[in-house]
Amino acid sequence: MSAAVPLRARLWHVPQMTAILRGFERRSDWLPRVRPYRTDLRVMMRITRAGWVRALHDARGPAAFIARDGAQVHALYVHPRAQGLGLGRALLDDAKHAAPRLELWVAEANADARAFYAAQGFVEARQGDGSGNDEGIPELQMLWQDERCAR
């Protein structure tokens, strides 16, 4: 990896980060496709411009990214070529250093993501019926809090 520390994503990274997101959607049989590419691209541009997105890069460009607004983690994706290298953990560790508490919603059907977040110290807090996401699929809210702040 050319950058061990996540860096703020730039607008020129948006097409590659959108490709990471769309690739995940294609590989996930349980995830319905509900948005056109242009919508995902516009959203990625908006949140990147707002400074919510941090990324880790390899020689081919963005390999992983996280979108976070305050305590709310909106997205965390790792390109298949970089999975298993600790990039997701590094992005979460960076977010944990920036916020004493993090929350996110994860698809109930996404067992791998749920296990990953649990291994990173997140706990399941409540269940959603899908009305809070574009796909309309059941989801779980997961929370993490810095132990030093919980005392």
JSON list of C-alpha atoms in Angstrom, two decimals:
[
{"chain": "A", "resi": 1, "resn": "MET", "atom": "CA", "xyz": [0.00, 0.00, 0.00]},
{"chain": "A", "resi": 2, "resn": "SER", "atom": "CA", "xyz": [1.33, 3.40, -0.89]},
{"chain": "A", "resi": 3, "resn": "ALA", "atom": "CA", "xyz": [-0.41, 5.03, 2.07]},
{"chain": "A", "resi": 4, "resn": "ALA", "atom": "CA", "xyz": [-0.58, 3.27, 5.43]},
{"chain": "A", "resi": 5, "resn": "VAL", "atom": "CA", "xyz": [-2.75, 6.08, 6.78]},
{"chain": "A", "resi": 6, "resn": "PRO", "atom": "CA", "xyz": [-6.16, 6.79, 5.28]},
{"chain": "A", "resi": 7, "resn": "LEU", "atom": "CA", "xyz": [-6.24, 10.08, 3.39]},
{"chain": "A", "resi": 8, "resn": "ARG", "atom": "CA", "xyz": [-9.10, 12.32, 2.42]},
{"chain": "A", "resi": 9, "resn": "ALA", "atom": "CA", "xyz": [-10.49, 11.14, -0.90]},
{"chain": "A", "resi": 10, "resn": "ARG", "atom": "CA", "xyz": [-10.48, 13.56, -3.83]},
{"chain": "A", "resi": 11, "resn": "LEU", "atom": "CA", "xyz": [-13.00, 14.04, -6.60]},
{"chain": "A", "resi": 12, "resn": "TRP", "atom": "CA", "xyz": [-10.76, 12.28, -9.11]},
{"chain": "A", "resi": 13, "resn": "HIS", "atom": "CA", "xyz": [-11.04, 9.13, -6.93]},
{"chain": "A", "resi": 14, "resn": "VAL", "atom": "CA", "xyz": [-14.84, 9.04, -7.25]},
{"chain": "A", "resi": 15, "resn": "PRO", "atom": "CA", "xyz": [-15.08, 6.84, -10.40]},
{"chain": "A", "resi": 16, "resn": "GLN", "atom": "CA", "xyz": [-12.82, 4.16, -8.87]},
{"chain": "A", "resi": 17, "resn": "MET", "atom": "CA", "xyz": [-14.58, 4.26, -5.49]},
{"chain": "A", "resi": 18, "resn": "THR", "atom": "CA", "xyz": [-17.95, 4.01, -7.24]},
{"chain": "A", "resi": 19, "resn": "ALA", "atom": "CA", "xyz": [-16.61, 0.98, -9.15]},
{"chain": "A", "resi": 20, "resn": "ILE", "atom": "CA", "xyz": [-15.68, -0.66, -5.81]},
{"chain": "A", "resi": 21, "resn": "LEU", "atom": "CA", "xyz": [-19.22, -0.05, -4.53]},
{"chain": "A", "resi": 22, "resn": "ARG", "atom": "CA", "xyz": [-20.88, -1.29, -7.72]},
{"chain": "A", "resi": 23, "resn": "GLY", "atom": "CA", "xyz": [-18.63, -4.36, -7.81]},
{"chain": "A", "resi": 24, "resn": "PHE", "atom": "CA", "xyz": [-19.77, -5.30, -4.32]},
{"chain": "A", "resi": 25, "resn": "GLU", "atom": "CA", "xyz": [-23.39, -4.93, -5.43]},
{"chain": "A", "resi": 26, "resn": "ARG", "atom": "CA", "xyz": [-22.78, -7.23, -8.41]},
{"chain": "A", "resi": 27, "resn": "ARG", "atom": "CA", "xyz": [-21.13, -9.89, -6.24]},
{"chain": "A", "resi": 28, "resn": "SER", "atom": "CA", "xyz": [-23.89, -9.85, -3.59]},
{"chain": "A", "resi": 29, "resn": "ASP", "atom": "CA", "xyz": [-26.80, -12.00, -4.76]},
{"chain": "A", "resi": 30, "resn": "TRP", "atom": "CA", "xyz": [-28.92, -10.93, -1.77]},
{"chain": "A", "resi": 31, "resn": "LEU", "atom": "CA", "xyz": [-28.62, -7.20, -2.58]},
{"chain": "A", "resi": 32, "resn": "PRO", "atom": "CA", "xyz": [-31.18, -5.79, -5.01]},
{"chain": "A", "resi": 33, "resn": "ARG", "atom": "CA", "xyz": [-29.96, -3.25, -7.57]},
{"chain": "A", "resi": 34, "resn": "VAL", "atom": "CA", "xyz": [-32.11, -0.16, -7.03]},
{"chain": "A", "resi": 35, "resn": "ARG", "atom": "CA", "xyz": [-29.98, 2.81, -8.13]},
{"chain": "A", "resi": 36, "resn": "PRO", "atom": "CA", "xyz": [-28.54, 3.66, -11.51]},
{"chain": "A", "resi": 37, "resn": "TYR", "atom": "CA", "xyz": [-24.78, 4.16, -11.81]},
{"chain": "A", "resi": 38, "resn": "ARG", "atom": "CA", "xyz": [-25.19, 7.92, -12.28]},
{"chain": "A", "resi": 39, "resn": "THR", "atom": "CA", "xyz": [-26.99, 8.21, -8.95]},
{"chain": "A", "resi": 40, "resn": "ASP", "atom": "CA", "xyz": [-24.20, 6.38, -7.12]},
{"chain": "A", "resi": 41, "resn": "LEU", "atom": "CA", "xyz": [-21.66, 8.57, -8.89]},
{"chain": "A", "resi": 42, "resn": "ARG", "atom": "CA", "xyz": [-23.49, 11.77, -7.88]},
{"chain": "A", "resi": 43, "resn": "VAL", "atom": "CA", "xyz": [-23.78, 10.65, -4.27]},
{"chain": "A", "resi": 44, "resn": "MET", "atom": "CA", "xyz": [-20.08, 9.70, -4.15]},
{"chain": "A", "resi": 45, "resn": "MET", "atom": "CA", "xyz": [-19.18, 13.11, -5.58]},
{"chain": "A", "resi": 46, "resn": "ARG", "atom": "CA", "xyz": [-21.35, 14.90, -3.00]},
{"chain": "A", "resi": 47, "resn": "ILE", "atom": "CA", "xyz": [-19.98, 13.05, 0.03]},
{"chain": "A", "resi": 48, "resn": "THR", "atom": "CA", "xyz": [-16.40, 13.25, -1.24]},
{"chain": "A", "resi": 49, "resn": "ARG", "atom": "CA", "xyz": [-16.75, 17.00, -1.75]},
{"chain": "A", "resi": 50, "resn": "ALA", "atom": "CA", "xyz": [-18.20, 17.26, 1.79]},
{"chain": "A", "resi": 51, "resn": "GLY", "atom": "CA", "xyz": [-15.05, 15.58, 3.19]},
{"chain": "A", "resi": 52, "resn": "TRP", "atom": "CA", "xyz": [-16.79, 12.45, 4.48]},
{"chain": "A", "resi": 53, "resn": "VAL", "atom": "CA", "xyz": [-14.66, 9.99, 2.50]},
{"chain": "A", "resi": 54, "resn": "ARG", "atom": "CA", "xyz": [-11.22, 8.69, 3.43]},
{"chain": "A", "resi": 55, "resn": "ALA", "atom": "CA", "xyz": [-9.39, 6.12, 1.33]},
{"chain": "A", "resi": 56, "resn": "LEU", "atom": "CA", "xyz": [-6.42, 3.81, 1.25]},
{"chain": "A", "resi": 57, "resn": "HIS", "atom": "CA", "xyz": [-4.59, 3.37, -2.04]},
{"chain": "A", "resi": 58, "resn": "ASP", "atom": "CA", "xyz": [-2.39, 0.85, -3.75]},
{"chain": "A", "resi": 59, "resn": "ALA", "atom": "CA", "xyz": [-0.49, 1.16, -7.03]},
{"chain": "A", "resi": 60, "resn": "ARG", "atom": "CA", "xyz": [-3.78, 0.91, -8.98]},
{"chain": "A", "resi": 61, "resn": "GLY", "atom": "CA", "xyz": [-5.62, 3.65, -7.07]},
{"chain": "A", "resi": 62, "resn": "PRO", "atom": "CA", "xyz": [-8.19, 3.56, -4.27]},
{"chain": "A", "resi": 63, "resn": "ALA", "atom": "CA", "xyz": [-8.29, 0.08, -2.77]},
{"chain": "A", "resi": 64, "resn": "ALA", "atom": "CA", "xyz": [-10.67, 0.81, 0.10]},
{"chain": "A", "resi": 65, "resn": "PHE", "atom": "CA", "xyz": [-12.76, 3.68, 1.39]},
{"chain": "A", "resi": 66, "resn": "ILE", "atom": "CA", "xyz": [-14.96, 4.73, 4.29]},
{"chain": "A", "resi": 67, "resn": "ALA", "atom": "CA", "xyz": [-17.67, 7.38, 4.23]},
{"chain": "A", "resi": 68, "resn": "ARG", "atom": "CA", "xyz": [-18.34, 8.87, 7.67]},
{"chain": "A", "resi": 69, "resn": "ASP", "atom": "CA", "xyz": [-20.20, 11.93, 8.88]},
{"chain": "A", "resi": 70, "resn": "GLY", "atom": "CA", "xyz": [-19.44, 12.42, 12.55]},
{"chain": "A", "resi": 71, "resn": "ALA", "atom": "CA", "xyz": [-20.35, 9.22, 14.38]},
{"chain": "A", "resi": 72, "resn": "GLN", "atom": "CA", "xyz": [-22.33, 7.79, 11.45]},
{"chain": "A", "resi": 73, "resn": "VAL", "atom": "CA", "xyz": [-20.44, 5.39, 9.17]},
{"chain": "A", "resi": 74, "resn": "HIS", "atom": "CA", "xyz": [-22.36, 5.37, 5.90]},
{"chain": "A", "resi": 75, "resn": "ALA", "atom": "CA", "xyz": [-20.14, 3.03, 3.88]},
{"chain": "A", "resi": 76, "resn": "LEU", "atom": "CA", "xyz": [-17.01, 0.90, 4.14]},
{"chain": "A", "resi": 77, "resn": "TYR", "atom": "CA", "xyz": [-15.83, -1.03, 1.09]},
{"chain": "A", "resi": 78, "resn": "VAL", "atom": "CA", "xyz": [-12.63, -2.85, 0.17]},
{"chain": "A", "resi": 79, "resn": "HIS", "atom": "CA", "xyz": [-11.79, -3.84, -3.41]},
{"chain": "A", "resi": 80, "resn": "PRO", "atom": "CA", "xyz": [-11.47, -7.65, -3.80]},
{"chain": "A", "resi": 81, "resn": "ARG", "atom": "CA", "xyz": [-7.81, -7.27, -4.82]},
{"chain": "A", "resi": 82, "resn": "ALA", "atom": "CA", "xyz": [-7.09, -5.78, -1.38]},
{"chain": "A", "resi": 83, "resn": "GLN", "atom": "CA", "xyz": [-9.31, -7.87, 0.88]},
{"chain": "A", "resi": 84, "resn": "GLY", "atom": "CA", "xyz": [-7.62, -9.64, 3.76]},
{"chain": "A", "resi": 85, "resn": "LEU", "atom": "CA", "xyz": [-4.85, -7.02, 4.02]},
{"chain": "A", "resi": 86, "resn": "GLY", "atom": "CA", "xyz": [-6.30, -5.13, 6.99]},
{"chain": "A", "resi": 87, "resn": "LEU", "atom": "CA", "xyz": [-7.55, -2.12, 5.03]},
{"chain": "A", "resi": 88, "resn": "GLY", "atom": "CA", "xyz": [-11.06, -2.22, 6.45]},
{"chain": "A", "resi": 89, "resn": "ARG", "atom": "CA", "xyz": [-9.64, -2.43, 9.95]},
{"chain": "A", "resi": 90, "resn": "ALA", "atom": "CA", "xyz": [-7.27, 0.47, 9.23]},
{"chain": "A", "resi": 91, "resn": "LEU", "atom": "CA", "xyz": [-10.14, 2.63, 7.99]},
{"chain": "A", "resi": 92, "resn": "LEU", "atom": "CA", "xyz": [-12.20, 1.84, 11.09]},
{"chain": "A", "resi": 93, "resn": "ASP", "atom": "CA", "xyz": [-9.23, 2.47, 13.39]},
{"chain": "A", "resi": 94, "resn": "ASP", "atom": "CA", "xyz": [-8.78, 5.88, 11.74]},
{"chain": "A", "resi": 95, "resn": "ALA", "atom": "CA", "xyz": [-12.48, 6.63, 12.31]},
{"chain": "A", "resi": 96, "resn": "LYS", "atom": "CA", "xyz": [-12.24, 5.44, 15.93]},
{"chain": "A", "resi": 97, "resn": "HIS", "atom": "CA", "xyz": [-9.39, 7.89, 16.53]},
{"chain": "A", "resi": 98, "resn": "ALA", "atom": "CA", "xyz": [-11.54, 10.71, 15.15]},
{"chain": "A", "resi": 99, "resn": "ALA", "atom": "CA", "xyz": [-14.75, 9.93, 17.05]},
{"chain": "A", "resi": 100, "resn": "PRO", "atom": "CA", "xyz": [-15.39, 8.46, 20.52]},
{"chain": "A", "resi": 101, "resn": "ARG", "atom": "CA", "xyz": [-18.49, 6.67, 19.25]},
{"chain": "A", "resi": 102, "resn": "LEU", "atom": "CA", "xyz": [-19.40, 5.14, 15.88]},
{"chain": "A", "resi": 103, "resn": "GLU", "atom": "CA", "xyz": [-22.65, 3.76, 14.55]},
{"chain": "A", "resi": 104, "resn": "LEU", "atom": "CA", "xyz": [-23.61, 2.08, 11.31]},
{"chain": "A", "resi": 105, "resn": "TRP", "atom": "CA", "xyz": [-26.32, 0.03, 9.68]},
{"chain": "A", "resi": 106, "resn": "VAL", "atom": "CA", "xyz": [-25.44, -3.28, 8.05]},
{"chain": "A", "resi": 107, "resn": "ALA", "atom": "CA", "xyz": [-27.65, -5.55, 5.99]},
{"chain": "A", "resi": 108, "resn": "GLU", "atom": "CA", "xyz": [-28.87, -8.45, 8.06]},
{"chain": "A", "resi": 109, "resn": "ALA", "atom": "CA", "xyz": [-28.03, -10.74, 5.12]},
{"chain": "A", "resi": 110, "resn": "ASN", "atom": "CA", "xyz": [-24.41, -9.55, 5.05]},
{"chain": "A", "resi": 111, "resn": "ALA", "atom": "CA", "xyz": [-22.99, -12.08, 7.52]},
{"chain": "A", "resi": 112, "resn": "ASP", "atom": "CA", "xyz": [-19.37, -11.32, 6.56]},
{"chain": "A", "resi": 113, "resn": "ALA", "atom": "CA", "xyz": [-19.76, -7.61, 7.33]},
{"chain": "A", "resi": 114, "resn": "ARG", "atom": "CA", "xyz": [-21.59, -8.31, 10.58]},
{"chain": "A", "resi": 115, "resn": "ALA", "atom": "CA", "xyz": [-18.78, -10.63, 11.71]},
{"chain": "A", "resi": 116, "resn": "PHE", "atom": "CA", "xyz": [-16.14, -8.10, 10.65]},
{"chain": "A", "resi": 117, "resn": "TYR", "atom": "CA", "xyz": [-17.76, -5.27, 12.63]},
{"chain": "A", "resi": 118, "resn": "ALA", "atom": "CA", "xyz": [-18.24, -7.51, 15.68]},
{"chain": "A", "resi": 119, "resn": "ALA", "atom": "CA", "xyz": [-14.53, -8.38, 15.54]},
{"chain": "A", "resi": 120, "resn": "GLN", "atom": "CA", "xyz": [-13.78, -4.64, 15.52]},
{"chain": "A", "resi": 121, "resn": "GLY", "atom": "CA", "xyz": [-15.74, -4.12, 18.75]},
{"chain": "A", "resi": 122, "resn": "PHE", "atom": "CA", "xyz": [-19.15, -3.18, 17.37]},
{"chain": "A", "resi": 123, "resn": "VAL", "atom": "CA", "xyz": [-22.26, -4.57, 19.06]},
{"chain": "A", "resi": 124, "resn": "GLU", "atom": "CA", "xyz": [-25.70, -5.04, 17.58]},
{"chain": "A", "resi": 125, "resn": "ALA", "atom": "CA", "xyz": [-28.09, -2.45, 18.99]},
{"chain": "A", "resi": 126, "resn": "ARG", "atom": "CA", "xyz": [-31.38, -2.76, 17.12]},
{"chain": "A", "resi": 127, "resn": "GLN", "atom": "CA", "xyz": [-33.00, -4.18, 14.04]},
{"chain": "A", "resi": 128, "resn": "GLY", "atom": "CA", "xyz": [-34.48, -2.22, 11.16]},
{"chain": "A", "resi": 129, "resn": "ASP", "atom": "CA", "xyz": [-37.19, -3.39, 8.79]},
{"chain": "A", "resi": 130, "resn": "GLY", "atom": "CA", "xyz": [-35.56, -1.97, 5.66]},
{"chain": "A", "resi": 131, "resn": "SER", "atom": "CA", "xyz": [-37.51, 1.28, 5.61]},
{"chain": "A", "resi": 132, "resn": "GLY", "atom": "CA", "xyz": [-34.26, 3.16, 6.31]},
{"chain": "A", "resi": 133, "resn": "ASN", "atom": "CA", "xyz": [-32.35, 1.96, 3.23]},
{"chain": "A", "resi": 134, "resn": "ASP", "atom": "CA", "xyz": [-32.82, 2.29, -0.52]},
{"chain": "A", "resi": 135, "resn": "GLU", "atom": "CA", "xyz": [-32.97, -1.48, -1.04]},
{"chain": "A", "resi": 136, "resn": "GLY", "atom": "CA", "xyz": [-35.75, -2.08, 1.50]},
{"chain": "A", "resi": 137, "resn": "ILE", "atom": "CA", "xyz": [-33.87, -4.98, 3.12]},
{"chain": "A", "resi": 138, "resn": "PRO", "atom": "CA", "xyz": [-33.72, -5.78, 6.86]},
{"chain": "A", "resi": 139, "resn": "GLU", "atom": "CA", "xyz": [-30.72, -4.27, 8.60]},
{"chain": "A", "resi": 140, "resn": "LEU", "atom": "CA", "xyz": [-29.02, -4.10, 11.96]},
{"chain": "A", "resi": 141, "resn": "GLN", "atom": "CA", "xyz": [-27.66, -1.04, 13.70]},
{"chain": "A", "resi": 142, "resn": "MET", "atom": "CA", "xyz": [-24.24, -1.67, 15.20]},
{"chain": "A", "resi": 143, "resn": "LEU", "atom": "CA", "xyz": [-22.48, 0.59, 17.70]},
{"chain": "A", "resi": 144, "resn": "TRP", "atom": "CA", "xyz": [-18.94, 1.07, 18.90]},
{"chain": "A", "resi": 145, "resn": "GLN", "atom": "CA", "xyz": [-17.88, 3.25, 21.80]},
{"chain": "A", "resi": 146, "resn": "ASP", "atom": "CA", "xyz": [-14.39, 4.05, 23.02]},
{"chain": "A", "resi": 147, "resn": "GLU", "atom": "CA", "xyz": [-14.05, 2.30, 26.38]},
{"chain": "A", "resi": 148, "resn": "ARG", "atom": "CA", "xyz": [-12.22, 5.32, 27.78]},
{"chain": "A", "resi": 149, "resn": "CYS", "atom": "CA", "xyz": [-15.31, 7.48, 27.14]},
{"chain": "A", "resi": 150, "resn": "ALA", "atom": "CA", "xyz": [-17.73, 4.94, 28.58]},
{"chain": "A", "resi": 151, "resn": "ARG", "atom": "CA", "xyz": [-16.28, 5.22, 32.09]}
]
